[in-house]
Coordinates of N, CA and C and ligand atoms in Angstrom, one line a residue:
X1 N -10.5 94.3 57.2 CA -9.4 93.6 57.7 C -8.0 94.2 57.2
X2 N -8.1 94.7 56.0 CA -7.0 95.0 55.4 C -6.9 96.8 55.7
X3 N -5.4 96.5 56.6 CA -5.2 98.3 56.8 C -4.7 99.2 55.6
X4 N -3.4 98.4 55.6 CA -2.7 98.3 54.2 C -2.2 97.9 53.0
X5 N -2.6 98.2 51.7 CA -3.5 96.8 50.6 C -1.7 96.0 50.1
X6 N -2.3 95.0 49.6 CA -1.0 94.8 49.4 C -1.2 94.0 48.0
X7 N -0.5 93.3 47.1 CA -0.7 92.4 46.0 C -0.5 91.4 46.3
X8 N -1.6 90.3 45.6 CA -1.7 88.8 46.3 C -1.2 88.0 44.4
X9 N -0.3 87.1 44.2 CA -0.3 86.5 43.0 C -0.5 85.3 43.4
X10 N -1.5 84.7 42.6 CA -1.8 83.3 42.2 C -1.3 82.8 40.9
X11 N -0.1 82.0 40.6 CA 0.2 81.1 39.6 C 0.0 79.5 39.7
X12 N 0.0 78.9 38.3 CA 0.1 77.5 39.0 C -0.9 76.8 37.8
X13 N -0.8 75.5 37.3 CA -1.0 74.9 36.6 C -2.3 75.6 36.1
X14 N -3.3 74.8 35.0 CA -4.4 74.9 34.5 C -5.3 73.9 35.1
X15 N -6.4 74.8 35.7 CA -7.8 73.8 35.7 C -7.4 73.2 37.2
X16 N -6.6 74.0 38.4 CA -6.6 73.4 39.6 C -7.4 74.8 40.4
X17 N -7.9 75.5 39.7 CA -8.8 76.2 41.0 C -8.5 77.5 40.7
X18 N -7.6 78.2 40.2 CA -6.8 79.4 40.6 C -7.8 80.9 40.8
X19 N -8.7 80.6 39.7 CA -9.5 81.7 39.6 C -10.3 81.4 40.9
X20 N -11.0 80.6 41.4 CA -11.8 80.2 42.1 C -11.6 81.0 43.8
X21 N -10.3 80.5 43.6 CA -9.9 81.0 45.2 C -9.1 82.4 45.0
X22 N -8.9 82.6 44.2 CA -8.2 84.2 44.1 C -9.8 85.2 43.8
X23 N -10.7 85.0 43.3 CA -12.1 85.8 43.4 C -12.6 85.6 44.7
X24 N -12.9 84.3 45.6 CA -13.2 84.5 46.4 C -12.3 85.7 47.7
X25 N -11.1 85.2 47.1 CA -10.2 86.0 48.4 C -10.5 87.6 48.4
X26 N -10.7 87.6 46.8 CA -10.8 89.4 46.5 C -11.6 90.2 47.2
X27 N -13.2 89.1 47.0 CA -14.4 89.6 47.4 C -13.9 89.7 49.4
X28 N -13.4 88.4 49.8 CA -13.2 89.0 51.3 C -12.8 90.2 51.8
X29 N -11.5 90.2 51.0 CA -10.7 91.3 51.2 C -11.0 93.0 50.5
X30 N -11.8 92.9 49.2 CA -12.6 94.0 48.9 C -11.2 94.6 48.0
X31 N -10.6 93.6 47.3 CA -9.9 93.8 46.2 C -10.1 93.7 45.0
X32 N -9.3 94.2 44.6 CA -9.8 94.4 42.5 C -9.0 92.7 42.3
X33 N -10.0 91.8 41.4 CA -9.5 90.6 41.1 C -9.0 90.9 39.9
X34 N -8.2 90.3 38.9 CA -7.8 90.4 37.8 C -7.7 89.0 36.9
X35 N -8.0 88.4 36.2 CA -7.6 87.1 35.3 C -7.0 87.1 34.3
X36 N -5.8 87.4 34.2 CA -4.6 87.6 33.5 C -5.0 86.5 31.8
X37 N -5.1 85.2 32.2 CA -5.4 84.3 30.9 C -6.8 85.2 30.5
X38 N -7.6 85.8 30.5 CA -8.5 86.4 29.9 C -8.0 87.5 29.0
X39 N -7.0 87.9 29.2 CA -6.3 88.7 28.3 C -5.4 88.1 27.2
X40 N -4.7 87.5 27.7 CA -4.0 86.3 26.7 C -5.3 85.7 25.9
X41 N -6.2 85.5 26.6 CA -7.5 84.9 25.3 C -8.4 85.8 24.6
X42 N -8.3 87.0 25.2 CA -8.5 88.2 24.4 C -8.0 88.7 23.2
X43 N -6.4 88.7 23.1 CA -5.8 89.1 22.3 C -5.5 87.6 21.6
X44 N -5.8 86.7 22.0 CA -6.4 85.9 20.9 C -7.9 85.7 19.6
X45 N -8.6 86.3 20.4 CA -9.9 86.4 19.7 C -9.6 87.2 18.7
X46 N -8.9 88.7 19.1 CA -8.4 89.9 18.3 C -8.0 89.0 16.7
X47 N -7.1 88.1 16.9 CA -6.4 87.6 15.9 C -7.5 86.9 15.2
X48 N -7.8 85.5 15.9 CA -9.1 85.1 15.1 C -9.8 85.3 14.2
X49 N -10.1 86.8 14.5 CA -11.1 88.0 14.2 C -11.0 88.0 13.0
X50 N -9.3 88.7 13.6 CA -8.2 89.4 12.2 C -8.3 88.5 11.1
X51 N -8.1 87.5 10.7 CA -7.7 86.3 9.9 C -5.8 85.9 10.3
X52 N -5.4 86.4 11.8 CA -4.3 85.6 12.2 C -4.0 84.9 12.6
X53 N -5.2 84.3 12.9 CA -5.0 83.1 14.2 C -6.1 81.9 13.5
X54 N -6.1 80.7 13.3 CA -6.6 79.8 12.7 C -6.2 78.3 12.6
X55 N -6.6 77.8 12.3 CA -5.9 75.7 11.8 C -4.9 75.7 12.6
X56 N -4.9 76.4 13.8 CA -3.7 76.1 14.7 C -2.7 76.9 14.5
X57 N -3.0 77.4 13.7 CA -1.8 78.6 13.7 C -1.9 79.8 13.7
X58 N -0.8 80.9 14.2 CA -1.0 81.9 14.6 C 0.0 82.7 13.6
X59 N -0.6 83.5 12.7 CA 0.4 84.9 12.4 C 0.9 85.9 13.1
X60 N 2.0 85.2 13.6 CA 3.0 86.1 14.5 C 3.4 87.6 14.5
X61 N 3.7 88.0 13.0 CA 4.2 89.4 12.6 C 3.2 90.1 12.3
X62 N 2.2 89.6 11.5 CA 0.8 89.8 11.6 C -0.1 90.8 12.9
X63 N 0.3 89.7 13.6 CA -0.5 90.2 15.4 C 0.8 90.9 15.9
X64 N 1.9 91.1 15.7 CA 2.5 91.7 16.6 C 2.7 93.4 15.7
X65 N 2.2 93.5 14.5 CA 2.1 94.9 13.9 C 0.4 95.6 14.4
X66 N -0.5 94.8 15.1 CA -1.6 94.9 15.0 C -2.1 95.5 16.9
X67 N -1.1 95.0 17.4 CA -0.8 95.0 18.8 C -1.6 96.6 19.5
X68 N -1.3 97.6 19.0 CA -1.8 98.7 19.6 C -3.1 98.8 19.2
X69 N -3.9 97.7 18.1 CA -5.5 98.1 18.1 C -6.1 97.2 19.2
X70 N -5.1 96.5 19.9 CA -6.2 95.9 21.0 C -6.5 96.7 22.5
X71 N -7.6 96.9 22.7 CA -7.7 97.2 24.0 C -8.7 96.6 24.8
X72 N -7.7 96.0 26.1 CA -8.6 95.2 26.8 C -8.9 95.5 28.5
X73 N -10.0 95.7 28.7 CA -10.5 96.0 29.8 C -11.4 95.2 30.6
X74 N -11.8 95.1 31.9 CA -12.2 94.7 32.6 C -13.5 95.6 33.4
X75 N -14.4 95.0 33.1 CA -15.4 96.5 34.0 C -16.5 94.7 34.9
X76 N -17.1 95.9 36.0 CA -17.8 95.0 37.0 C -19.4 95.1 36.4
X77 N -20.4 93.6 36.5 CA -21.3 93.5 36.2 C -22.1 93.3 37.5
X78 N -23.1 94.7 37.5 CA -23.3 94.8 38.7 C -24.7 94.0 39.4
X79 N -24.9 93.0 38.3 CA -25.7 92.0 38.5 C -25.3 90.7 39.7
X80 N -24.4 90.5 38.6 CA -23.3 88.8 39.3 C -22.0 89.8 40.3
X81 N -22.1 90.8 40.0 CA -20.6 91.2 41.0 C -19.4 91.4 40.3
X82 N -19.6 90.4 39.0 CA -18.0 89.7 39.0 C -17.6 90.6 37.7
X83 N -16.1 90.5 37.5 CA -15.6 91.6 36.5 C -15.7 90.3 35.4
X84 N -16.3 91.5 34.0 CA -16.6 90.7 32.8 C -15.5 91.5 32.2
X85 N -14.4 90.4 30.9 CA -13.3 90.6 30.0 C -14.1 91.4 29.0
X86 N -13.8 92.8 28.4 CA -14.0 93.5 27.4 C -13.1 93.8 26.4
X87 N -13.1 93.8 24.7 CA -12.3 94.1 23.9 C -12.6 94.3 22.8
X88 N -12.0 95.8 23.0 CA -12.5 97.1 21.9 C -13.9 97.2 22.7
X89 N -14.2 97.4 23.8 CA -15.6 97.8 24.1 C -17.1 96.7 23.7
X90 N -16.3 95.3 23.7 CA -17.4 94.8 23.5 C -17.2 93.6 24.5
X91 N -18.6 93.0 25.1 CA -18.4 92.2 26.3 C -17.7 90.9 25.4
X92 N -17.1 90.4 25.7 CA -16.3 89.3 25.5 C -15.9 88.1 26.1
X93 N -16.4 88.2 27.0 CA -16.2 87.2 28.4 C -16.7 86.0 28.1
X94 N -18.2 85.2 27.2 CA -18.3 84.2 26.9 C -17.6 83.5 25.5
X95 N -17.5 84.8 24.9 CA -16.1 84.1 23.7 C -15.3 83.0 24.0
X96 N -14.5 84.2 24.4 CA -12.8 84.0 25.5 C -12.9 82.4 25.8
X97 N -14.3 81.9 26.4 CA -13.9 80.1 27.0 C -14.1 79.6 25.7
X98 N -14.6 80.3 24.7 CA -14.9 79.1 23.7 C -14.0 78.2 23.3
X99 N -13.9 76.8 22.5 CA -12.6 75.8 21.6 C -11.8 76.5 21.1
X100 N -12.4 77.7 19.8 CA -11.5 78.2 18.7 C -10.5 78.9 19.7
X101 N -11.0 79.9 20.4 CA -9.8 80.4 21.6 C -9.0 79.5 22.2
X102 N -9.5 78.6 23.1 CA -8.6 77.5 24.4 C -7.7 76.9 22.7
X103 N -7.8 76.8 21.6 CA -7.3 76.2 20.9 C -6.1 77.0 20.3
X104 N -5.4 77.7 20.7 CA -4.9 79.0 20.0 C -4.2 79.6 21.0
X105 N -4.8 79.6 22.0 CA -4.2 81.2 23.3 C -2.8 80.6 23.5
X106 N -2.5 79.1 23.4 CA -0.9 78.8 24.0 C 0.1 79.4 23.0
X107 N 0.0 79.1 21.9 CA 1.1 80.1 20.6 C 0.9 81.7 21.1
X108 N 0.0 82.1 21.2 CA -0.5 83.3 21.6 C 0.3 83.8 22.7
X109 N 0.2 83.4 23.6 CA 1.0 83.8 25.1 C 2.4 83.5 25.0
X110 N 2.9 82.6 23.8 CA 4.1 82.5 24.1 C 4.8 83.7 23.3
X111 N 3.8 84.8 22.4 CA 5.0 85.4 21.8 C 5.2 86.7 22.5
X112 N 6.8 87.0 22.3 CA 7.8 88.1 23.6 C 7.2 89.3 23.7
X113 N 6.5 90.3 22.3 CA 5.6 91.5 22.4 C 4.6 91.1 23.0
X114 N 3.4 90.3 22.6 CA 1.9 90.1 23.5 C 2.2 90.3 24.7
X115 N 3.3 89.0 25.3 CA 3.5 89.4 26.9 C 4.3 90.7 27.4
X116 N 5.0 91.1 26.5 CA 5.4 92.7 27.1 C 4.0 93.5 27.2
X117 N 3.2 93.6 26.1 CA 2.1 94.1 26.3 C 1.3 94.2 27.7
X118 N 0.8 92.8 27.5 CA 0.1 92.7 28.3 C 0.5 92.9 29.8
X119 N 2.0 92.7 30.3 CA 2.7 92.6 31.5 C 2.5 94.3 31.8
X120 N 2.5 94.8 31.4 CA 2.8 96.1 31.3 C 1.2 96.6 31.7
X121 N 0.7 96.0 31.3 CA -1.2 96.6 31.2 C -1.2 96.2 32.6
X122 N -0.8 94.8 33.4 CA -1.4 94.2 34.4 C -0.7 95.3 35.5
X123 N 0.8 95.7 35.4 CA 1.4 96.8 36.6 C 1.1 97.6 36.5
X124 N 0.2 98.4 35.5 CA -0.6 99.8 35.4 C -1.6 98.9 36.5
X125 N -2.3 98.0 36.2 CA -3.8 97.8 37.0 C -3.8 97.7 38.4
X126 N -2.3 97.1 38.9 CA -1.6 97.0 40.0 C -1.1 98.1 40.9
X127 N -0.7 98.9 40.2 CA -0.6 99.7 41.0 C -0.4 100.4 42.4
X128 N -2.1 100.5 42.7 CA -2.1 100.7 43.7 C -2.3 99.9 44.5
X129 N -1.8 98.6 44.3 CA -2.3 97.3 45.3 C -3.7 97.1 45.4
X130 N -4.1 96.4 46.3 CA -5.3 96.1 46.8 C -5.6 95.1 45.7
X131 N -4.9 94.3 45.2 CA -5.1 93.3 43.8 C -5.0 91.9 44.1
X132 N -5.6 91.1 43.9 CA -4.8 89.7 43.6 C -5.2 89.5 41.9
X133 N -4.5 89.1 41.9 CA -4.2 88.5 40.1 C -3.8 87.1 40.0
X134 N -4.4 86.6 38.9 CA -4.0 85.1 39.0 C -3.6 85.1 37.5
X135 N -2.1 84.1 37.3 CA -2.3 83.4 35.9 C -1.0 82.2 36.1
X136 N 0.4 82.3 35.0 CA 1.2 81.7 35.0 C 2.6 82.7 35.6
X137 N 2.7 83.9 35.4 CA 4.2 84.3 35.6 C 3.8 85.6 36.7
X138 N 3.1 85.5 37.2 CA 2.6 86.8 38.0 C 3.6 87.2 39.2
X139 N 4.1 86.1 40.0 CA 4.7 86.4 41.2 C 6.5 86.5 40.6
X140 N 6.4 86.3 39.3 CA 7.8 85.8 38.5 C 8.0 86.9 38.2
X141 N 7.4 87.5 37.4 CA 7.5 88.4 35.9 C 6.3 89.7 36.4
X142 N 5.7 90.3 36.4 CA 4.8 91.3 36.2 C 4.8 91.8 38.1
X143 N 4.7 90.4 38.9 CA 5.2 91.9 40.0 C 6.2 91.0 41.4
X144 N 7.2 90.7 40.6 CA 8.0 89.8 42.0 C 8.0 90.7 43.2
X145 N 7.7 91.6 43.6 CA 7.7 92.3 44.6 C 6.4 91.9 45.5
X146 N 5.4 91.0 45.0 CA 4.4 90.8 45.6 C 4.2 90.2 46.7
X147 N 3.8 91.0 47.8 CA 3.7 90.6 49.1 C 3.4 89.4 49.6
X148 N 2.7 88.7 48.9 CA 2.2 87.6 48.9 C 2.0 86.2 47.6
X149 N 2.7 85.5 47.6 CA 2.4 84.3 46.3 C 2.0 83.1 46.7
X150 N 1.5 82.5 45.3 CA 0.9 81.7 46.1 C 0.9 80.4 44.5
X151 N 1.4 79.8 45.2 CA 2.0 78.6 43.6 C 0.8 77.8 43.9
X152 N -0.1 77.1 43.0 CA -1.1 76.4 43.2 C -0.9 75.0 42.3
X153 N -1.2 74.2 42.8 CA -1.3 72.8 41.8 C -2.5 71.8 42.7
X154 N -2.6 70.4 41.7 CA -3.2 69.6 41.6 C -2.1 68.5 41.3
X155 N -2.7 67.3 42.0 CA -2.5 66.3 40.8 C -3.2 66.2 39.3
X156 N -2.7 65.8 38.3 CA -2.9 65.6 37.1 C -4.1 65.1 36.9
X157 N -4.4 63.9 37.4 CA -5.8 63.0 38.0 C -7.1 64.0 38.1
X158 N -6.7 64.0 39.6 CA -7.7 65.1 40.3 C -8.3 66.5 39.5
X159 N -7.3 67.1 39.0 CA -7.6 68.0 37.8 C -8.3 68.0 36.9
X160 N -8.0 66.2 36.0 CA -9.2 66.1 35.1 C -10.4 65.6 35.3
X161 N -10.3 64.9 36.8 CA -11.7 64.9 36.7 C -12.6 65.4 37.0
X162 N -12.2 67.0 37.5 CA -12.9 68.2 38.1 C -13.4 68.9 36.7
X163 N -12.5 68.8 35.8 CA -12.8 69.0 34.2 C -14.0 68.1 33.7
X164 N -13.5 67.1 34.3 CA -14.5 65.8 33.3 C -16.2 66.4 34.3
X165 N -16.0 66.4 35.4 CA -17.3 67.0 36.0 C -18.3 67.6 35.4
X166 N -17.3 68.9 35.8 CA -17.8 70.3 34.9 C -18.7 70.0 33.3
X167 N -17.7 69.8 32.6 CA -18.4 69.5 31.2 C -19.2 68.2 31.1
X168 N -19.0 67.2 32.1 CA -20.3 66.5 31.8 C -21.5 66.9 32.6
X169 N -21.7 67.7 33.5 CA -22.7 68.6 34.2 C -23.0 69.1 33.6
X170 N -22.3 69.9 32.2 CA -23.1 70.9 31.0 C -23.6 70.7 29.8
X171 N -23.3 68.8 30.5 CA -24.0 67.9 28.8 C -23.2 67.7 27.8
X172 N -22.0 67.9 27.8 CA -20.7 67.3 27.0 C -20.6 66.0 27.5
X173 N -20.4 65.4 25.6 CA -19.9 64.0 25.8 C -18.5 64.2 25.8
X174 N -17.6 63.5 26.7 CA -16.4 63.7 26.8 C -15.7 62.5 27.6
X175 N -14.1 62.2 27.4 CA -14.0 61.0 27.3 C -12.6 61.7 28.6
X176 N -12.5 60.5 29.8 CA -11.7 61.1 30.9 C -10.1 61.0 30.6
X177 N -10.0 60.4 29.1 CA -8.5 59.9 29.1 C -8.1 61.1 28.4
X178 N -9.2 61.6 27.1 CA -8.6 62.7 26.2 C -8.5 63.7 27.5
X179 N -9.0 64.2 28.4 CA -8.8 65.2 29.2 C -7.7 65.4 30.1
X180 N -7.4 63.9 30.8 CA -6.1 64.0 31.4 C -4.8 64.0 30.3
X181 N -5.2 63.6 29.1 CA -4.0 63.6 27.7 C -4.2 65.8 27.8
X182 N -5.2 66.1 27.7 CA -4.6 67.8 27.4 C -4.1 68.1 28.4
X183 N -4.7 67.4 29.9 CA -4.1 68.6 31.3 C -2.6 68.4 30.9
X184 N -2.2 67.4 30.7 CA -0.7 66.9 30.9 C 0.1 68.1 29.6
X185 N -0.3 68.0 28.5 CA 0.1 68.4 27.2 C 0.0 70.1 27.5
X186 N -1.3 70.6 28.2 CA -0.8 72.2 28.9 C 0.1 72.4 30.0
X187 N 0.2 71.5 31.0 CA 1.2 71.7 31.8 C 2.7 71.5 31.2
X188 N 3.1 70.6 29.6 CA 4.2 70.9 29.2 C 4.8 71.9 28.5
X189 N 3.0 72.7 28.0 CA 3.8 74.1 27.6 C 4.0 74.9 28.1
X190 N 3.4 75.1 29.2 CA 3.2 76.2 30.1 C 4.6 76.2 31.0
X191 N 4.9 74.9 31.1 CA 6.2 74.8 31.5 C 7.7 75.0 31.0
X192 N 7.3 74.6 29.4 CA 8.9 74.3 29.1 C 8.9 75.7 28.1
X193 N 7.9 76.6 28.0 CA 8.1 77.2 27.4 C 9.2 78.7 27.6
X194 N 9.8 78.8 26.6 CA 11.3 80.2 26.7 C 10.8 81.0 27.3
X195 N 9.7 81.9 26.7 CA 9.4 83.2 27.3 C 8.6 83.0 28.7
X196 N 8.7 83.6 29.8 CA 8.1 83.6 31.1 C 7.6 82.0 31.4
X197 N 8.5 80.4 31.5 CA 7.1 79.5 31.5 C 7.1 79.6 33.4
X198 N 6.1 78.6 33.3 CA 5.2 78.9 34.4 C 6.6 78.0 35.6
X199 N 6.7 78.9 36.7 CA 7.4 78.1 37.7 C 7.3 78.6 39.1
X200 N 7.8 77.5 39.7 CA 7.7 78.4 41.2 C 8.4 79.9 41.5
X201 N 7.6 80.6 42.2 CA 8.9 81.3 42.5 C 9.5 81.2 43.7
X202 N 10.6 81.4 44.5 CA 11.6 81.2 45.3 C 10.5 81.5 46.5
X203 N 10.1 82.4 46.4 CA 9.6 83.0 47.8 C 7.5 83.1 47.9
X204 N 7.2 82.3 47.1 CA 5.6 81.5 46.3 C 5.4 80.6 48.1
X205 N 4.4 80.3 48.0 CA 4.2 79.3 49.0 C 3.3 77.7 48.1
X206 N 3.7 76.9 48.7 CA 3.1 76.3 47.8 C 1.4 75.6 48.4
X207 N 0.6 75.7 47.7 CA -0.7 75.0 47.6 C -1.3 73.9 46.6
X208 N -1.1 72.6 47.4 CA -1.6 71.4 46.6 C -3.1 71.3 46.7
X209 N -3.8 71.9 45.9 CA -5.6 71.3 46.6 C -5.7 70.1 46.6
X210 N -5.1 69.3 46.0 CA -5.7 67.6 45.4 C -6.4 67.0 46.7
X211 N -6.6 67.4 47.8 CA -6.6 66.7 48.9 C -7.9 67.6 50.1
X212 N -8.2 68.6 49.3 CA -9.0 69.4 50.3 C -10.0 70.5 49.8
X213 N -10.6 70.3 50.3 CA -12.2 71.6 49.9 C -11.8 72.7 49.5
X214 N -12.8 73.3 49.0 CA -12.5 75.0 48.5 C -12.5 75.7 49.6
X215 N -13.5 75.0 50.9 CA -13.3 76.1 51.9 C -12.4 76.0 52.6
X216 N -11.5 74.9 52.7 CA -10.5 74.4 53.5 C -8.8 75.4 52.9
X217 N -9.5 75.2 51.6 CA -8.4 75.9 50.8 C -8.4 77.5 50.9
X218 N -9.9 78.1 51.2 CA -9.6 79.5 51.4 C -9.2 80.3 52.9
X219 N -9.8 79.3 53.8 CA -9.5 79.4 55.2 C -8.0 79.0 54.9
X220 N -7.2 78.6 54.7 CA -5.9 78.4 54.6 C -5.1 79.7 54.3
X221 N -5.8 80.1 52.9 CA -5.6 81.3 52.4 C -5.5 82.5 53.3
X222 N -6.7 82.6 53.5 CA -7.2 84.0 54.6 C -6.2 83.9 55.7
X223 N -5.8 82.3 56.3 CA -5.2 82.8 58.0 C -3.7 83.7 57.4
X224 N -3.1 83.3 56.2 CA -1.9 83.8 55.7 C -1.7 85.6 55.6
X225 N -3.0 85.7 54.8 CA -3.1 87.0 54.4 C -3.1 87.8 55.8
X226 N -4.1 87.2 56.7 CA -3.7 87.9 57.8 C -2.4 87.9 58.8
X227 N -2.0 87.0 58.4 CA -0.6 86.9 59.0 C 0.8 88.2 58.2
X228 N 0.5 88.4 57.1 CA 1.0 89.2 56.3 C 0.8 90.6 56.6
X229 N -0.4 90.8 56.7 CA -1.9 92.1 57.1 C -0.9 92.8 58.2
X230 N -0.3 91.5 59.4 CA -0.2 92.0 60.8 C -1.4 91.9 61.5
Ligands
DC301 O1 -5.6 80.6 32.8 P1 -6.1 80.4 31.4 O2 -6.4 78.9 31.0 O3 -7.3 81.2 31.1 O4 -4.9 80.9 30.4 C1 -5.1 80.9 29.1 C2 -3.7 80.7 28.4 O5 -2.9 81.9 28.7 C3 -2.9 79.5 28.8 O6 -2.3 79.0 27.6 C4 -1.8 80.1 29.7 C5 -1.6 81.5 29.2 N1 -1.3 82.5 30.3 C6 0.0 82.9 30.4 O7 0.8 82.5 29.6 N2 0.3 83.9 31.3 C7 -0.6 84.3 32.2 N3 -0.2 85.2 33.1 C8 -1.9 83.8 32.1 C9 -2.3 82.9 31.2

């Protein structure tokens, strides 16, 4: 379909879909997907590791002198298809979701070196287009030139109970009020925070799922791209 590649950015809250519909679009379109928060939780584990990152807190000067021993990569598992997070050469991809990470990565992404870092790694990977990328500042910060954006949200509600699903389908006892208490509590960092927070951008389109299927949401997606495509 695609003559000429172009860059697709997905930003937009936590836990409303993003990865979901930006991998399926990839695979249509036969683009390199990218998951931007897997790097932010990368270079969180790094710290972890380190003894910088812990009881909620993170050693800042610590990890920002430590910054050039991280190297994070992306390679395809040619089992599932799908690209697995690597760092320093070791698979990392089931870490990365663990508590001790989700507990940590928000200090983590807010400091000004990590995201120079990392912003800088994602327009190397960008390059040549043919990309969609999903996180918080993508259509903002790392490639406002991108042909196509795409702002994504939920209601708050709807959010956690696609959360509360998930983990009680995996046999977590979990309670639906503590869940919509964190969705709320990450959408205030992710928002109010100084460095890059998460916002629309001017020229983003907006997508509410709260109200419609994944397929309804990708068929949505697709008629755009091709409208962009020509
Ligand atoms: O999308 P996620 O939950 O895996 O993101 C993990 C964390 O990284 C979350 O705190 C938001 C942050 N993040 C960011 O600041 N910028 C991005 N481009 C992607 C993620």
């Amino acid at each position: 379909m695609a003559s000429s590649k172009i860059v697709i950015a997905f930003d937009g809250h936590s836990s409303c879909g993003k990865s979901t519909v930006a991998k399926q679009l990839a695979k249509e379109l036969g683009y390199i997907y990218i998951d931007t928060g897997a790097m932010y939780r990368s270079v969180t584990l790094f710290a972890i590791r380190n003894g910088l990152a812990g009881d909620g807190k993170v050693d800042e000067q610590g990890l920002i002198k430590r910054l050039d021993e991280i190297k994070i990569e992306f390679r395809n598992n040619p089992v599932t298809g799908e690209n697995e997070t690597y760092l320093n050469g070791e698979n990392v991809e089931d870490e990365i979701r663990q508590l001790p990470v989700a507990n940590h990565v928000s200090p983590v992404a807010t400091i000004r070196e990590v995201r120079k870092a990392m912003v800088k790694l994602q327009q190397e990977m960008g390059k040549n287009k043919g990309i969609v990328m999903d996180g918080r500042d993508i259509g903002t910060v790392v490639f406002p030139n991108a042909e196509l954006k795409i702002y994504m949200t939920a209601r708050p509600e709807v959010r956690a109970q696609r959360r509360y699903d998930e983990l009680i389908g995996k046999g977590n006892q979990v309670d639906f009020d503590d869940i919509l208490k964190n969705v709320l509590e990450r959408d205030r960092i992710d928002s109010s925070r100084e460095v890059s927070p998460l916002k629309q951008a001017d020229d983003a389109l907006l997508l509410d799922n709260s109200d419609i299927t994944r397929e309804e949401q990708l068929n949505w997606v697709l008629e755009i791209v091709k409208e962009r495509l020509g």
